[in-house]
Amino acid sequence: MDPAPEPAPPPLPHGPGRGVMAAFLALGLWHLALVWLVGHRLGGGAAALALAIFAAVLAIAGLSLRARYPHARLGLCNGVTQLRAALVAVIAVPLAAPGVLNQETGLAWTIVVLGTLALGLDGLDGWLARRAGLVSEFGARFDMEVDALFALTLALLVAQGGKVGLWVLALAGMRYAFVAAARIWPWLSAPLPESRARKLVCVIQIASLIAILAPPVESGAAVPLAAATLALLLWSFGRDVAWLARR
């Protein structure tokens, strides 16, 4: 039998302490080094793109951590989310060299493996947060934004590769369109209830994009796979919008 989860520590009255911020930044520096090393091996000078992406994520997340994190320790959960962000930054390296994934099968498989690893880590951060009593608004938002960036990066790679038309960007753009719409209609920004169906559709979205990047998958299979995934996303977002409209 698994040990009982640790009780949640009392929230901090004025945000995280210096120790939490220092841990987040120290881990970020380690991940920056990882991004540089792996990105340089994959794309040489294009590693600068990966560094820029991860540095931007780190800066934005650091500001959010300072404002929204209520606990006295960072926890492994947020470290896992940061690692996923680093993997996404590395996966973006081929964007600096259009067509390279069509020419270099080994690189394409490396991106597929890294994408599968990043997808496999999704959900682990939330589980770790619940087990350690470190659930927070910051952690949930950090995880969500990394997922959105992951989907956008994969969709851009698929569009760049030419297996699917530019409409594949809708697989990633739908979430950003939803956020933009919420600025016009604030009722769209109300919290949604937990949904296994929503989480499953998100996993299918990412998994489909990764599968399309695999060298053996040709356009004849990629197009219907992307179309079916887009239909699922439309259903999922439509379901959420309908729920919010009724409230």
Tab-separated table of C-alpha atoms in Angstrom:
chain	number	residue	atom	x	y	z
A	1	MET	CA	0.000	0.000	0.000
A	2	ASP	CA	1.289	3.435	-0.896
A	3	PRO	CA	2.000	5.799	1.997
A	4	ALA	CA	-0.597	8.480	2.608
A	5	PRO	CA	0.023	11.800	0.855
A	6	GLU	CA	1.778	14.424	2.892
A	7	PRO	CA	-0.542	17.097	4.299
A	8	ALA	CA	-0.462	20.400	2.459
A	9	PRO	CA	1.659	23.011	4.223
A	10	PRO	CA	-0.096	26.248	5.162
A	11	PRO	CA	-0.041	28.857	2.368
A	12	LEU	CA	2.522	31.607	2.649
A	13	PRO	CA	1.004	35.038	3.270
A	14	HIS	CA	3.255	36.941	0.879
A	15	GLY	CA	4.199	34.463	-1.852
A	16	PRO	CA	7.239	32.166	-2.002
A	17	GLY	CA	10.397	32.842	-0.068
A	18	ARG	CA	13.866	33.385	-1.455
A	19	GLY	CA	14.625	29.685	-1.156
A	20	VAL	CA	11.830	28.749	-3.555
A	21	MET	CA	12.859	31.401	-6.075
A	22	ALA	CA	16.517	30.388	-5.771
A	23	ALA	CA	15.639	26.719	-6.312
A	24	PHE	CA	13.550	27.575	-9.376
A	25	LEU	CA	16.318	29.708	-10.901
A	26	ALA	CA	19.069	27.198	-10.061
A	27	LEU	CA	17.075	24.422	-11.686
A	28	GLY	CA	16.448	26.735	-14.618
A	29	LEU	CA	20.171	27.328	-15.100
A	30	TRP	CA	20.778	23.577	-15.088
A	31	HIS	CA	18.037	23.121	-17.678
A	32	LEU	CA	19.474	25.978	-19.749
A	33	ALA	CA	22.762	24.090	-19.882
A	34	LEU	CA	20.883	20.928	-20.867
A	35	VAL	CA	19.020	22.798	-23.610
A	36	TRP	CA	22.290	24.197	-24.947
A	37	LEU	CA	24.094	20.840	-24.942
A	38	VAL	CA	21.291	18.818	-26.531
A	39	GLY	CA	20.205	21.622	-28.848
A	40	HIS	CA	23.774	22.154	-30.067
A	41	ARG	CA	24.134	18.457	-30.881
A	42	LEU	CA	20.882	18.528	-32.811
A	43	GLY	CA	21.180	21.785	-34.673
A	44	GLY	CA	24.485	23.521	-34.087
A	45	GLY	CA	23.883	27.265	-34.248
A	46	ALA	CA	20.128	26.679	-34.117
A	47	ALA	CA	20.552	25.897	-30.428
A	48	ALA	CA	20.209	29.650	-29.885
A	49	LEU	CA	16.518	29.295	-30.770
A	50	ALA	CA	16.060	26.654	-28.086
A	51	LEU	CA	17.877	28.816	-25.550
A	52	ALA	CA	15.727	31.840	-26.394
A	53	ILE	CA	12.500	29.856	-26.066
A	54	PHE	CA	13.449	28.297	-22.743
A	55	ALA	CA	14.802	31.567	-21.339
A	56	ALA	CA	11.491	33.264	-22.191
A	57	VAL	CA	9.522	30.462	-20.532
A	58	LEU	CA	11.767	30.653	-17.479
A	59	ALA	CA	11.357	34.425	-17.154
A	60	ILE	CA	7.566	34.370	-17.496
A	61	ALA	CA	7.201	31.384	-15.174
A	62	GLY	CA	9.494	33.007	-12.617
A	63	LEU	CA	7.289	36.098	-12.472
A	64	SER	CA	4.192	33.927	-12.109
A	65	LEU	CA	5.877	31.862	-9.392
A	66	ARG	CA	6.617	34.981	-7.401
A	67	ALA	CA	3.022	36.176	-7.634
A	68	ARG	CA	1.025	32.947	-7.365
A	69	TYR	CA	2.975	30.252	-5.524
A	70	PRO	CA	1.807	29.792	-1.911
A	71	HIS	CA	4.125	27.042	-0.637
A	72	ALA	CA	7.426	27.094	1.243
A	73	ARG	CA	9.219	24.659	-1.096
A	74	LEU	CA	9.371	24.227	-4.844
A	75	GLY	CA	8.884	20.477	-4.987
A	76	LEU	CA	9.800	17.905	-7.606
A	77	CYS	CA	6.492	18.553	-9.371
A	78	ASN	CA	7.499	21.995	-10.628
A	79	GLY	CA	10.939	20.671	-11.544
A	80	VAL	CA	9.295	18.089	-13.817
A	81	THR	CA	7.211	20.794	-15.511
A	82	GLN	CA	10.345	22.866	-16.039
A	83	LEU	CA	12.095	19.823	-17.533
A	84	ARG	CA	9.187	19.403	-19.950
A	85	ALA	CA	9.594	23.049	-20.975
A	86	ALA	CA	13.294	22.409	-21.633
A	87	LEU	CA	12.446	19.395	-23.807
A	88	VAL	CA	9.946	21.465	-25.789
A	89	ALA	CA	12.610	24.123	-26.375
A	90	VAL	CA	14.993	21.479	-27.738
A	91	ILE	CA	12.247	20.009	-29.936
A	92	ALA	CA	11.886	23.467	-31.524
A	93	VAL	CA	15.470	23.413	-32.871
A	94	PRO	CA	14.532	22.090	-36.377
A	95	LEU	CA	12.259	25.111	-36.876
A	96	ALA	CA	15.418	27.088	-37.624
A	97	ALA	CA	16.191	24.824	-40.611
A	98	PRO	CA	13.042	24.281	-42.724
A	99	GLY	CA	12.878	20.842	-44.318
A	100	VAL	CA	15.646	19.342	-42.199
A	101	LEU	CA	13.375	16.670	-40.708
A	102	ASN	CA	12.536	15.447	-44.223
A	103	GLN	CA	16.229	15.180	-45.061
A	104	GLU	CA	17.648	13.733	-41.838
A	105	THR	CA	15.768	10.663	-40.656
A	106	GLY	CA	17.918	10.324	-37.550
A	107	LEU	CA	17.059	13.841	-36.410
A	108	ALA	CA	13.371	13.224	-37.076
A	109	TRP	CA	13.430	10.107	-34.901
A	110	THR	CA	15.267	12.021	-32.174
A	111	ILE	CA	12.511	14.644	-32.153
A	112	VAL	CA	9.894	11.873	-31.978
A	113	VAL	CA	11.686	10.276	-29.013
A	114	LEU	CA	12.071	13.604	-27.185
A	115	GLY	CA	8.428	14.415	-27.873
A	116	THR	CA	7.334	11.045	-26.541
A	117	LEU	CA	9.413	11.614	-23.404
A	118	ALA	CA	7.870	15.054	-22.870
A	119	LEU	CA	4.397	13.588	-23.363
A	120	GLY	CA	5.162	10.746	-20.959
A	121	LEU	CA	6.131	13.245	-18.262
A	122	ASP	CA	2.815	15.073	-18.673
A	123	GLY	CA	0.616	14.202	-15.732
A	124	LEU	CA	3.558	13.201	-13.552
A	125	ASP	CA	3.980	16.764	-12.309
A	126	GLY	CA	0.340	16.972	-11.238
A	127	TRP	CA	0.529	13.589	-9.510
A	128	LEU	CA	3.679	14.629	-7.661
A	129	ALA	CA	2.062	17.910	-6.604
A	130	ARG	CA	-0.939	16.098	-5.152
A	131	ARG	CA	1.227	13.549	-3.351
A	132	ALA	CA	3.389	16.249	-1.770
A	133	GLY	CA	0.575	18.669	-0.970
A	134	LEU	CA	2.031	21.279	-3.339
A	135	VAL	CA	-0.944	21.854	-5.621
A	136	SER	CA	-1.084	25.517	-6.667
A	137	GLU	CA	-2.588	27.871	-9.215
A	138	PHE	CA	0.957	28.516	-10.451
A	139	GLY	CA	1.658	24.828	-11.018
A	140	ALA	CA	-1.589	24.250	-12.901
A	141	ARG	CA	-1.027	27.283	-15.133
A	142	PHE	CA	2.651	26.431	-15.719
A	143	ASP	CA	1.676	22.919	-16.806
A	144	MET	CA	-1.076	24.241	-19.083
A	145	GLU	CA	1.170	26.782	-20.789
A	146	VAL	CA	3.912	24.201	-21.371
A	147	ASP	CA	1.296	21.914	-22.953
A	148	ALA	CA	0.157	24.760	-25.218
A	149	LEU	CA	3.736	25.587	-26.257
A	150	PHE	CA	4.412	21.882	-26.852
A	151	ALA	CA	1.406	21.576	-29.176
A	152	LEU	CA	2.342	24.781	-31.015
A	153	THR	CA	5.933	23.626	-31.554
A	154	LEU	CA	4.837	20.234	-32.887
A	155	ALA	CA	2.189	21.773	-35.150
A	156	LEU	CA	4.754	24.195	-36.599
A	157	LEU	CA	7.130	21.302	-37.295
A	158	VAL	CA	4.360	19.322	-39.003
A	159	ALA	CA	3.342	22.321	-41.122
A	160	GLN	CA	6.977	22.964	-41.998
A	161	GLY	CA	7.441	19.346	-43.075
A	162	GLY	CA	4.608	19.555	-45.590
A	163	LYS	CA	2.821	16.307	-44.700
A	164	VAL	CA	-0.259	18.327	-43.714
A	165	GLY	CA	-1.340	21.782	-44.885
A	166	LEU	CA	-1.130	24.926	-42.805
A	167	TRP	CA	-4.559	24.128	-41.360
A	168	VAL	CA	-2.751	21.765	-38.976
A	169	LEU	CA	-1.804	24.881	-36.983
A	170	ALA	CA	-5.419	24.949	-35.806
A	171	LEU	CA	-4.529	21.975	-33.602
A	172	ALA	CA	-2.395	24.322	-31.533
A	173	GLY	CA	-4.025	27.658	-32.279
A	174	MET	CA	-7.422	26.739	-30.902
A	175	ARG	CA	-6.315	27.150	-27.303
A	176	TYR	CA	-4.772	30.565	-27.984
A	177	ALA	CA	-7.946	31.598	-29.829
A	178	PHE	CA	-9.961	30.535	-26.781
A	179	VAL	CA	-7.782	32.680	-24.494
A	180	ALA	CA	-8.111	35.650	-26.869
A	181	ALA	CA	-11.884	35.210	-27.018
A	182	ALA	CA	-12.021	35.252	-23.224
A	183	ARG	CA	-10.685	38.804	-23.288
A	184	ILE	CA	-13.719	39.815	-25.331
A	185	TRP	CA	-16.216	37.612	-23.491
A	186	PRO	CA	-14.984	37.337	-19.878
A	187	TRP	CA	-17.426	34.536	-19.074
A	188	LEU	CA	-15.140	32.231	-21.071
A	189	SER	CA	-12.429	32.680	-18.432
A	190	ALA	CA	-14.508	31.107	-15.661
A	191	PRO	CA	-12.949	27.949	-14.175
A	192	LEU	CA	-13.925	24.670	-15.782
A	193	PRO	CA	-14.621	21.453	-13.864
A	194	GLU	CA	-12.110	18.612	-14.036
A	195	SER	CA	-12.691	16.462	-17.108
A	196	ARG	CA	-11.031	13.184	-18.046
A	197	ALA	CA	-12.334	13.607	-21.580
A	198	ARG	CA	-10.574	16.978	-21.907
A	199	LYS	CA	-7.305	15.499	-20.641
A	200	LEU	CA	-7.612	12.522	-22.992
A	201	VAL	CA	-8.205	14.777	-25.992
A	202	CYS	CA	-5.106	16.792	-25.036
A	203	VAL	CA	-3.019	13.608	-24.937
A	204	ILE	CA	-4.427	12.483	-28.296
A	205	GLN	CA	-3.649	15.922	-29.763
A	206	ILE	CA	0.022	15.762	-28.754
A	207	ALA	CA	0.415	12.066	-29.577
A	208	SER	CA	-1.052	12.568	-33.056
A	209	LEU	CA	1.327	15.415	-33.862
A	210	ILE	CA	4.301	13.354	-32.657
A	211	ALA	CA	3.159	10.380	-34.749
A	212	ILE	CA	2.868	12.545	-37.867
A	213	LEU	CA	6.500	13.627	-37.420
A	214	ALA	CA	7.679	9.992	-37.533
A	215	PRO	CA	9.499	9.321	-40.850
A	216	PRO	CA	7.363	6.303	-41.905
A	217	VAL	CA	4.121	8.315	-41.703
A	218	GLU	CA	3.307	9.720	-45.136
A	219	SER	CA	0.851	12.446	-46.066
A	220	GLY	CA	-1.838	9.882	-46.913
A	221	ALA	CA	-1.981	8.830	-43.263
A	222	ALA	CA	-1.008	12.160	-41.715
A	223	VAL	CA	-3.896	14.171	-43.186
A	224	PRO	CA	-6.758	11.972	-41.913
A	225	LEU	CA	-5.038	11.607	-38.529
A	226	ALA	CA	-4.708	15.374	-38.181
A	227	ALA	CA	-8.297	15.898	-39.376
A	228	ALA	CA	-9.689	13.391	-36.872
A	229	THR	CA	-7.686	15.015	-34.080
A	230	LEU	CA	-8.954	18.457	-35.074
A	231	ALA	CA	-12.525	17.150	-34.960
A	232	LEU	CA	-11.918	15.848	-31.434
A	233	LEU	CA	-10.508	19.208	-30.362
A	234	LEU	CA	-13.481	21.061	-31.835
A	235	TRP	CA	-15.798	18.775	-29.889
A	236	SER	CA	-13.828	19.275	-26.663
A	237	PHE	CA	-13.678	23.060	-26.937
A	238	GLY	CA	-17.313	23.225	-28.037
A	239	ARG	CA	-18.314	21.161	-25.022
A	240	ASP	CA	-16.459	23.515	-22.671
A	241	VAL	CA	-17.885	26.641	-24.312
A	242	ALA	CA	-21.407	25.224	-24.048
A	243	TRP	CA	-20.860	24.459	-20.341
A	244	LEU	CA	-19.573	27.979	-19.686
A	245	ALA	CA	-22.436	29.549	-21.655
A	246	ARG	CA	-24.986	27.744	-19.491
A	247	ARG	CA	-23.350	29.283	-16.395
